[in-house]
Coordinates of N, CA and C in Angstrom, one line a residue:
X1 N 0.6 11.7 -7.9 CA 1.6 11.2 -7.1 C 0.6 10.3 -6.1
X2 N 1.4 9.1 -5.9 CA 0.7 8.3 -5.1 C 0.8 8.5 -3.5
X3 N 0.0 8.6 -2.4 CA 0.4 8.9 -1.2 C 0.1 7.7 -0.4
X4 N 0.4 7.3 0.7 CA 0.2 6.5 1.6 C -0.1 7.0 3.2
X5 N -0.3 8.4 3.0 CA -0.6 9.2 4.1 C -2.2 8.8 4.8
X6 N -3.1 8.3 3.9 CA -4.2 8.0 4.2 C -4.6 7.1 5.4
X7 N -5.0 7.1 6.2 CA -5.6 5.9 7.6 C -6.3 4.8 6.6
X8 N -5.8 3.6 6.5 CA -6.2 2.5 5.5 C -7.3 1.4 6.9
X9 N -6.9 1.7 7.8 CA -7.3 0.8 8.9 C -9.1 1.3 9.0
X10 N -9.7 0.3 9.7 CA -11.2 0.4 10.2 C -12.3 0.9 9.2
X11 N -12.0 0.4 7.8 CA -12.9 1.1 6.8 C -14.0 0.2 7.1
X12 N -14.2 -0.7 7.8 CA -15.9 -1.1 8.2 C -16.3 -1.9 7.1
X13 N -15.4 -2.7 5.9 CA -15.9 -3.2 5.6 C -16.4 -4.7 5.8
X14 N -17.4 -4.8 5.0 CA -18.3 -6.4 5.5 C -18.3 -7.5 5.0
X15 N -16.8 -7.4 3.7 CA -16.8 -8.7 3.0 C -15.6 -9.2 3.3
X16 N -15.3 -9.2 4.6 CA -14.1 -10.3 5.2 C -12.4 -9.3 4.6
X17 N -11.9 -10.0 5.2 CA -10.5 -9.7 5.2 C -9.6 -9.5 3.8
X18 N -9.3 -8.4 3.3 CA -8.8 -8.3 1.8 C -7.4 -9.1 1.7
X19 N -7.2 -9.8 0.7 CA -6.1 -10.5 0.7 C -5.3 -9.8 0.8
X20 N -3.7 -10.4 1.2 CA -2.5 -10.2 1.6 C -2.0 -9.5 0.1
X21 N -1.4 -8.2 -0.4 CA -0.8 -8.2 -1.7 C 0.5 -9.1 -1.8
X22 N 0.5 -8.9 -3.7 CA 1.6 -9.5 -4.1 C 2.6 -9.4 -3.4
X23 N 3.3 -8.2 -2.8 CA 4.6 -7.9 -2.6 C 5.0 -8.9 -1.3
X24 N 3.3 -8.6 -0.2 CA 3.2 -8.9 0.9 C 3.6 -10.7 1.0
X25 N 3.3 -11.4 0.1 CA 2.9 -12.5 -0.2 C 4.4 -13.3 -0.5
X26 N 5.1 -12.6 -1.5 CA 7.0 -12.5 -1.4 C 7.6 -12.6 -0.6
X27 N 7.4 -11.4 0.2 CA 8.2 -11.2 1.8 C 7.8 -12.3 2.5
X28 N 6.6 -12.9 2.4 CA 6.3 -14.1 3.6 C 7.2 -15.3 3.5
X29 N 7.3 -15.3 1.8 CA 7.4 -16.7 1.1 C 9.0 -16.5 1.5
X30 N 9.7 -15.4 1.7 CA 11.3 -15.5 1.9 C 11.6 -15.8 3.0
X31 N 10.9 -15.0 4.0 CA 10.9 -14.9 5.3 C 11.0 -16.8 6.0
X32 N 9.6 -17.4 5.0 CA 9.3 -18.9 5.4 C 10.8 -19.8 5.0
X33 N 11.2 -19.3 3.8 CA 12.3 -19.9 3.3 C 13.8 -20.0 4.2
X34 N 13.8 -18.7 4.5 CA 15.2 -18.3 5.4 C 15.1 -19.1 6.4
X35 N 14.1 -19.0 7.1 CA 13.8 -19.5 8.5 C 14.1 -21.2 8.5
X36 N 13.6 -21.7 7.1 CA 13.4 -23.0 6.9 C 14.8 -23.8 6.8
X37 N 15.6 -22.7 6.0 CA 17.4 -23.2 5.9 C 17.9 -22.8 7.0
X38 N 17.1 -22.3 8.3 CA 18.0 -22.0 9.3 C 19.1 -20.7 9.5
X39 N 18.7 -19.8 8.3 CA 19.4 -18.5 8.0 C 18.9 -17.6 8.9
X40 N 17.7 -17.8 9.3 CA 17.2 -16.1 10.1 C 16.5 -17.0 11.3
X41 N 16.6 -16.5 12.3 CA 15.9 -16.7 13.5 C 14.5 -15.9 13.8
X42 N 13.7 -16.6 13.7 CA 12.1 -15.8 13.8 C 12.2 -15.1 15.0
X43 N 12.9 -15.4 16.0 CA 12.6 -14.6 17.2 C 13.8 -13.2 16.9
X44 N 14.7 -13.3 16.2 CA 15.6 -11.9 15.8 C 14.6 -11.2 14.9
X45 N 13.9 -11.9 14.0 CA 12.7 -10.8 12.8 C 11.9 -10.2 13.9
X46 N 11.2 -10.7 15.2 CA 10.2 -9.9 15.6 C 11.0 -9.1 16.5
X47 N 12.0 -9.3 16.9 CA 12.7 -8.4 17.6 C 12.9 -7.2 16.6
X48 N 13.3 -7.1 15.4 CA 13.7 -6.2 14.5 C 12.3 -5.5 14.2
X49 N 11.1 -6.1 14.1 CA 10.1 -5.6 13.8 C 9.5 -4.6 15.0
X50 N 9.7 -5.1 16.2 CA 9.4 -4.5 17.5 C 9.9 -3.1 17.5
X51 N 11.3 -3.5 17.3 CA 12.2 -2.4 17.8 C 11.8 -1.3 16.5
X52 N 11.2 -1.6 15.4 CA 10.8 -0.3 14.4 C 9.5 0.1 14.6
X53 N 8.6 -0.8 15.3 CA 7.3 -0.4 15.5 C 7.0 0.4 16.9
X54 N 7.8 0.1 18.0 CA 7.8 0.8 19.2 C 8.8 1.4 19.8
X55 N 10.4 1.2 19.5 CA 11.4 1.9 20.2 C 11.3 3.2 19.1
X56 N 11.3 2.8 17.7 CA 11.7 4.0 17.0 C 10.2 4.6 16.0
X57 N 10.3 5.4 15.7 CA 8.9 5.7 14.8 C 8.4 7.0 15.6
X58 N 7.3 7.7 14.6 CA 6.5 8.8 14.9 C 6.4 9.2 16.2
X59 N 5.8 8.3 17.2 CA 5.8 8.5 18.7 C 6.7 9.5 19.2
X60 N 8.0 8.9 18.6 CA 9.6 9.6 19.3 C 9.2 11.1 19.1
X61 N 9.3 11.2 17.9 CA 9.6 12.7 17.3 C 8.2 13.5 17.7
X62 N 7.2 12.8 18.0 CA 5.8 13.5 18.8 C 6.3 14.2 19.9
X63 N 6.6 12.9 20.7 CA 7.2 13.8 22.2 C 8.5 14.8 22.1
X64 N 9.2 14.9 21.0 CA 10.0 15.9 20.9 C 9.3 17.2 20.7
X65 N 8.5 17.4 19.8 CA 7.6 18.6 19.6 C 6.7 18.6 20.6
X66 N 5.8 17.7 21.6 CA 5.5 18.0 22.3 C 6.3 18.6 23.9
X67 N 7.5 17.9 23.8 CA 8.5 18.7 24.7 C 9.0 20.5 24.5
X68 N 8.9 20.5 23.2 CA 9.1 21.8 22.7 C 8.3 22.7 22.7
X69 N 7.1 22.2 22.2 CA 5.6 23.4 22.8 C 5.6 24.0 24.6
X70 N 5.8 22.7 25.1 CA 5.3 22.7 26.4 C 6.6 23.3 27.3
X71 N 8.0 23.4 26.9 CA 9.0 23.8 27.5 C 9.9 24.7 27.2
X72 N 9.6 26.1 27.1 CA 10.7 26.9 26.6 C 12.1 26.7 26.4
X73 N 12.8 26.2 27.7 CA 14.4 26.3 28.0 C 14.6 24.9 26.8
X74 N 13.8 23.8 26.8 CA 13.9 22.5 25.8 C 14.1 23.2 24.6
X75 N 12.9 23.9 24.1 CA 12.8 24.6 22.8 C 14.0 25.4 22.1
X76 N 14.4 25.9 23.0 CA 16.2 26.8 23.1 C 16.9 25.9 22.8
X77 N 17.1 24.8 23.4 CA 18.2 23.7 23.0 C 17.8 23.0 22.0
X78 N 16.8 22.9 21.6 CA 16.2 21.7 20.4 C 16.9 23.1 18.8
X79 N 16.6 24.3 19.3 CA 17.0 25.4 18.2 C 18.7 25.4 18.1
X80 N 19.1 25.5 19.2 CA 20.6 25.3 19.5 C 21.5 24.0 18.7
X81 N 21.0 23.1 19.0 CA 21.5 21.7 19.1 C 20.3 20.6 19.1
X82 N 19.9 20.2 17.8 CA 18.7 19.4 17.8 C 19.3 17.8 18.2
X83 N 20.2 17.4 17.6 CA 20.9 16.5 18.1 C 20.8 16.1 19.0
X84 N 21.5 17.1 20.0 CA 21.8 16.9 21.7 C 20.5 17.0 22.2
X85 N 19.5 17.9 21.8 CA 18.0 17.7 22.6 C 17.4 16.7 22.6
X86 N 17.4 16.1 21.5 CA 16.7 14.8 21.0 C 17.2 13.6 21.9
X87 N 18.5 13.8 21.8 CA 19.1 12.8 22.8 C 18.6 12.9 24.2
X88 N 18.4 14.0 24.6 CA 17.8 14.4 26.0 C 16.6 13.3 26.1
X89 N 15.9 12.9 25.3 CA 14.9 11.9 25.7 C 14.9 10.7 25.5
X90 N 16.2 10.4 25.0 CA 16.8 9.2 24.6 C 16.4 8.5 23.3
X91 N 16.6 9.4 22.3 CA 16.0 9.1 20.9 C 17.4 9.4 20.2
X92 N 18.5 8.6 19.8 CA 19.7 9.0 19.0 C 20.2 7.5 18.3
X93 N 21.1 7.5 17.5 CA 21.4 6.5 16.8 C 21.5 6.8 15.5
X94 N 21.7 5.5 14.4 CA 21.9 5.5 13.1 C 20.8 6.4 12.4
X95 N 21.3 7.1 11.6 CA 20.4 7.9 10.8 C 19.6 9.3 11.5
X96 N 20.1 9.5 12.6 CA 19.9 10.4 13.5 C 20.9 11.2 14.0
X97 N 22.4 11.0 13.6 CA 23.5 11.5 14.2 C 23.5 13.3 14.2
X98 N 23.3 13.8 13.1 CA 23.0 15.0 13.0 C 21.6 15.7 12.5
X99 N 20.9 16.2 13.7 CA 19.9 16.6 13.2 C 19.7 18.3 13.6
X100 N 18.8 18.7 12.9 CA 18.0 20.2 12.7 C 16.7 20.3 12.6
X101 N 16.6 20.8 13.8 CA 14.9 21.2 14.0 C 14.7 22.5 13.4
X102 N 13.5 22.7 12.6 CA 12.7 23.6 11.9 C 11.7 23.7 12.2
X103 N 11.3 25.1 12.6 CA 10.1 25.2 13.0 C 8.9 26.1 12.0
X104 N 7.9 25.6 12.0 CA 6.9 26.7 11.5 C 6.5 27.7 12.6
X105 N 5.6 28.5 11.5 CA 5.4 29.7 12.4 C 4.5 30.6 11.4
X106 N 3.7 31.8 12.1 CA 3.3 32.4 11.2 C 3.7 33.0 10.0
X107 N 3.2 32.5 9.1 CA 4.0 33.1 7.7 C 5.0 32.1 6.9
X108 N 5.0 31.1 8.1 CA 6.7 30.4 7.5 C 6.0 28.7 7.4
X109 N 6.2 28.1 6.3 CA 6.0 26.7 6.4 C 7.1 25.9 6.0
X110 N 7.4 24.9 6.8 CA 8.8 24.0 6.4 C 8.3 22.6 6.0
X111 N 9.3 22.2 5.1 CA 9.1 21.0 3.9 C 10.0 20.1 4.3
X112 N 10.3 18.8 4.3 CA 11.3 18.4 4.1 C 11.2 17.0 3.1
X113 N 12.4 17.3 2.4 CA 12.6 16.1 1.4 C 14.2 15.5 0.8
X114 N 14.3 14.8 0.7 CA 15.5 14.4 0.2 C 15.4 13.6 -1.2
X115 N 16.5 14.6 -1.8 CA 16.0 14.8 -3.4 C 17.1 13.7 -4.0
X116 N 18.0 13.2 -3.5 CA 18.9 12.1 -4.2 C 18.5 10.9 -3.7
X117 N 18.2 10.3 -2.2 CA 17.7 9.1 -2.3 C 16.4 9.0 -1.2
X118 N 16.6 8.9 0.1 CA 15.4 9.1 1.0 C 15.9 9.2 2.3
X119 N 17.0 9.9 2.4 CA 17.5 10.3 3.9 C 16.3 10.8 4.9
X120 N 16.5 10.1 6.0 CA 15.3 10.3 6.8 C 15.6 9.9 8.4
X121 N 15.2 10.8 9.2 CA 15.7 10.6 10.8 C 14.6 9.8 11.4
X122 N 15.3 8.2 11.4 CA 14.6 7.0 11.7 C 14.7 7.4 13.1
X123 N 15.4 7.8 14.0 CA 15.2 7.5 15.3 C 14.1 8.5 16.0
X124 N 13.4 9.2 15.2 CA 12.5 10.1 15.6 C 11.0 9.9 14.4
X125 N 11.2 9.4 13.4 CA 10.3 9.2 12.3 C 10.1 7.6 12.1
X126 N 11.0 6.8 12.3 CA 11.0 5.8 12.1 C 10.9 5.6 10.6
X127 N 10.8 4.5 9.7 CA 10.8 4.1 8.5 C 10.4 5.0 7.5
X128 N 11.1 5.6 6.3 CA 10.2 6.6 5.5 C 9.2 5.9 4.9
X129 N 7.8 6.8 5.1 CA 6.9 6.5 3.8 C 7.3 6.1 2.4
X130 N 6.6 5.0 1.4 CA 6.6 5.2 0.4 C 6.8 6.2 -0.4
X131 N 5.7 7.3 -0.2 CA 5.8 8.3 -1.2 C 6.9 9.4 -0.7
X132 N 7.6 9.3 0.3 CA 8.6 10.0 0.6 C 9.9 10.0 -0.2
X133 N 9.9 8.4 -0.6 CA 10.8 7.8 -1.4 C 10.8 7.8 -2.9
X134 N 9.6 8.3 -3.4 CA 9.1 8.2 -4.9 C 9.9 9.5 -5.5
X135 N 10.3 9.1 -6.8 CA 10.8 10.1 -7.7 C 10.2 11.4 -7.7
X136 N 8.6 11.3 -7.9 CA 7.7 12.3 -8.1 C 7.8 13.5 -6.9
X137 N 7.8 12.8 -5.5 CA 7.7 13.8 -4.5 C 9.3 14.4 -4.4
X138 N 10.3 13.7 -4.9 CA 11.6 14.1 -4.4 C 11.9 15.5 -5.5
X139 N 11.4 15.1 -6.6 CA 11.9 16.6 -7.7 C 10.7 17.4 -7.3
X140 N 9.5 17.1 -7.1 CA 8.4 18.3 -7.2 C 8.5 19.0 -6.1
X141 N 8.8 18.4 -4.6 CA 9.0 19.0 -3.7 C 9.6 20.3 -3.7
X142 N 10.8 20.3 -4.1 CA 11.6 21.5 -4.5 C 11.3 22.3 -5.8
X143 N 10.3 22.0 -7.0 CA 10.4 22.6 -8.0 C 9.1 23.3 -7.7
X144 N 7.9 22.3 -6.9 CA 6.5 22.8 -7.1 C 6.1 22.6 -5.5
X145 N 6.5 23.1 -4.5 CA 6.2 22.6 -3.2 C 4.7 23.0 -2.9
X146 N 4.5 23.9 -3.5 CA 2.9 24.8 -3.0 C 2.0 23.5 -3.5
X147 N 2.4 23.2 -4.8 CA 1.3 22.4 -5.6 C 1.6 20.8 -5.1
X148 N 2.6 20.3 -4.5 CA 2.6 19.2 -3.5 C 2.1 18.8 -2.5
X149 N 2.3 20.3 -1.7 CA 1.5 20.3 -0.1 C -0.2 20.1 -0.5
X150 N -0.4 21.3 -1.8 CA -2.4 20.7 -1.9 C -2.4 19.5 -2.1
X151 N -1.4 18.7 -2.9 CA -2.1 17.1 -3.2 C -2.2 16.5 -1.8
X152 N -1.6 16.8 -0.7 CA -1.5 16.1 0.9 C -2.7 16.8 1.2
X153 N -3.6 17.7 0.7 CA -4.7 18.6 1.3 C -4.3 19.6 2.3
X154 N -2.9 20.1 1.9 CA -2.5 21.5 2.8 C -2.8 22.5 2.3
X155 N -3.4 23.0 2.5 CA -3.5 24.5 1.5 C -2.9 25.6 2.5
X156 N -2.0 26.2 1.8 CA -1.5 27.2 2.6 C -1.7 28.7 2.3
X157 N -2.3 29.8 3.0 CA -2.6 31.2 2.7 C -1.0 31.7 1.5
X158 N -1.4 32.3 0.6 CA -0.4 33.2 -0.3 C 0.6 33.2 -0.1
X159 N 0.7 34.4 1.0 CA 1.7 34.9 1.3 C 2.5 34.1 2.6
X160 N 2.4 32.9 2.6 CA 3.2 32.0 3.3 C 4.3 31.7 2.6
X161 N 5.8 31.8 3.4 CA 6.9 31.4 2.8 C 6.8 29.5 2.9
X162 N 7.3 29.1 2.1 CA 7.5 27.9 2.0 C 8.8 27.6 1.9
X163 N 9.7 26.9 2.7 CA 11.2 26.9 2.9 C 11.4 25.1 3.0
X164 N 12.1 24.8 1.8 CA 12.1 23.3 1.5 C 13.5 22.7 2.2
X165 N 13.8 21.8 2.8 CA 15.0 21.2 3.4 C 15.5 20.0 2.8
X166 N 16.6 20.2 2.2 CA 16.9 18.7 1.5 C 18.0 18.0 2.4
X167 N 17.2 16.8 3.0 CA 18.1 16.0 3.6 C 19.2 15.1 2.9
X168 N 20.4 15.3 3.6 CA 21.3 14.7 3.3 C 21.9 13.1 4.2
X169 N 23.0 12.6 3.5 CA 23.5 11.8 4.8 C 24.0 12.2 5.7
X170 N 24.5 13.5 5.8 CA 24.9 14.0 7.0 C 23.8 15.0 7.7
X171 N 23.2 15.2 7.1 CA 22.0 16.2 8.2 C 20.6 16.0 7.7
X172 N 19.8 15.6 9.1 CA 18.2 15.1 8.6 C 17.5 16.3 9.4
X173 N 16.1 16.5 8.8 CA 15.7 17.4 9.6 C 14.3 17.2 10.3
X174 N 13.9 17.7 11.4 CA 12.5 17.5 12.2 C 11.7 19.0 12.0
X175 N 10.6 18.9 11.7 CA 9.9 19.9 11.3 C 8.8 20.1 12.9
X176 N 9.2 21.1 13.4 CA 8.2 21.4 14.6 C 7.0 22.2 14.0
X177 N 5.9 21.6 14.1 CA 5.0 22.2 13.4 C 4.0 23.0 14.5
X178 N 3.5 24.3 14.1 CA 2.8 25.3 15.0 C 1.7 24.4 15.8
X179 N 1.9 24.8 17.1 CA 1.0 24.3 18.3 C -0.5 24.7 17.6
X180 N -1.4 23.6 17.9 CA -2.8 24.0 17.3 C -3.5 24.8 18.7
X181 N -4.2 25.7 18.3 CA -4.9 26.6 19.4 C -5.7 26.2 20.1
X182 N -5.9 26.3 21.6 CA -7.0 25.8 22.5 C -6.1 24.7 23.0
X183 N -4.9 24.5 23.0 CA -4.5 23.2 24.0 C -3.6 23.7 24.8
X184 N -3.6 24.9 25.4 CA -2.7 25.4 26.5 C -3.1 24.5 27.9
X185 N -4.2 23.8 28.1 CA -4.1 23.3 29.1 C -3.6 22.1 28.7
X186 N -3.4 21.5 27.9 CA -3.1 19.7 27.6 C -1.4 19.6 28.3
X187 N -1.5 18.5 28.9 CA -0.2 18.1 28.9 C 0.8 17.4 28.1
X188 N 1.8 17.1 28.4 CA 2.7 16.7 27.2 C 2.5 15.2 26.5
X189 N 1.7 14.3 26.9 CA 1.4 13.6 26.6 C 0.3 13.8 25.6
X190 N -0.8 14.4 26.2 CA -1.9 14.5 25.3 C -1.4 15.4 23.9
X191 N -0.6 16.4 24.4 CA 0.0 16.9 23.0 C 0.7 16.5 22.0
X192 N 1.5 15.1 22.5 CA 2.3 14.6 21.4 C 1.2 13.8 20.7
X193 N 0.0 13.3 21.5 CA -1.4 12.7 21.0 C -1.8 13.3 19.5
X194 N -1.2 14.9 19.4 CA -1.9 15.4 18.1 C -1.1 15.5 17.1
X195 N 0.1 14.8 17.5 CA 1.5 15.2 16.5 C 1.4 13.9 15.5
X196 N 1.4 14.3 14.3 CA 1.5 13.2 13.3 C 2.7 13.2 12.4
X197 N 3.4 12.2 12.0 CA 4.3 12.0 11.0 C 4.4 13.0 10.0
X198 N 3.2 12.9 9.2 CA 3.3 14.0 7.8 C 3.5 15.5 8.7
X199 N 3.1 15.9 9.7 CA 3.1 16.8 10.5 C 5.0 17.6 10.3
X200 N 5.5 16.4 11.0 CA 7.1 16.6 11.4 C 7.7 16.6 10.0
X201 N 7.2 16.0 8.9 CA 7.7 15.9 7.5 C 7.5 17.4 6.8
X202 N 6.2 17.8 6.9 CA 5.7 19.3 6.9 C 5.3 19.0 5.8
X203 N 4.6 17.9 5.4 CA 3.3 17.6 4.4 C 1.7 18.0 4.8
X204 N 1.5 18.1 6.1 CA 0.4 18.6 6.9 C 0.7 19.6 7.8
X205 N -0.4 20.1 8.0 CA -0.5 21.1 9.3 C -1.5 20.1 10.7
X206 N -1.1 20.5 11.7 CA -2.0 20.1 12.7 C -3.3 21.0 12.8

């Protein structure tokens, strides 16, 4: 199963920048054609890209997790009504109307999948990664979650219960990872920096 969860930036290649992929070239050509014909405003495209890069995405979910780690009252509200608790931090909208937070803990690990398509909580995680939408992940996460986690490098003790949550058009899930040890003195911003997208899907441990 192909994963895109590795960081491909900063590999230190000294032979120049790699050429863009065939798909990237096609997208650029289509964009140029639409702009040339006056069907698309470049400023509108820039605004859309900026929205998904800076206003929605994993950094939002990380703030939710950090607040839950550091504020017991907020954590309880998140358990009772995740949609409302997440909205308290300003994160709401399409694909996040009905949220459920599931917590990892001693002996319990949660994993999120969408077996039918690619339902995903955009307001807190941004757009889904390629592997999340792939047929192998969607089928095997339910059938063999421990094996799938191992492919992501996440090895769990044999006695850990793995709970798989199937997202739908009605309900989206956010995994609250276990807080790493030795972080008691960290503030929310520092805690949020420790949280990863894969940790909030459940394919990684922090």
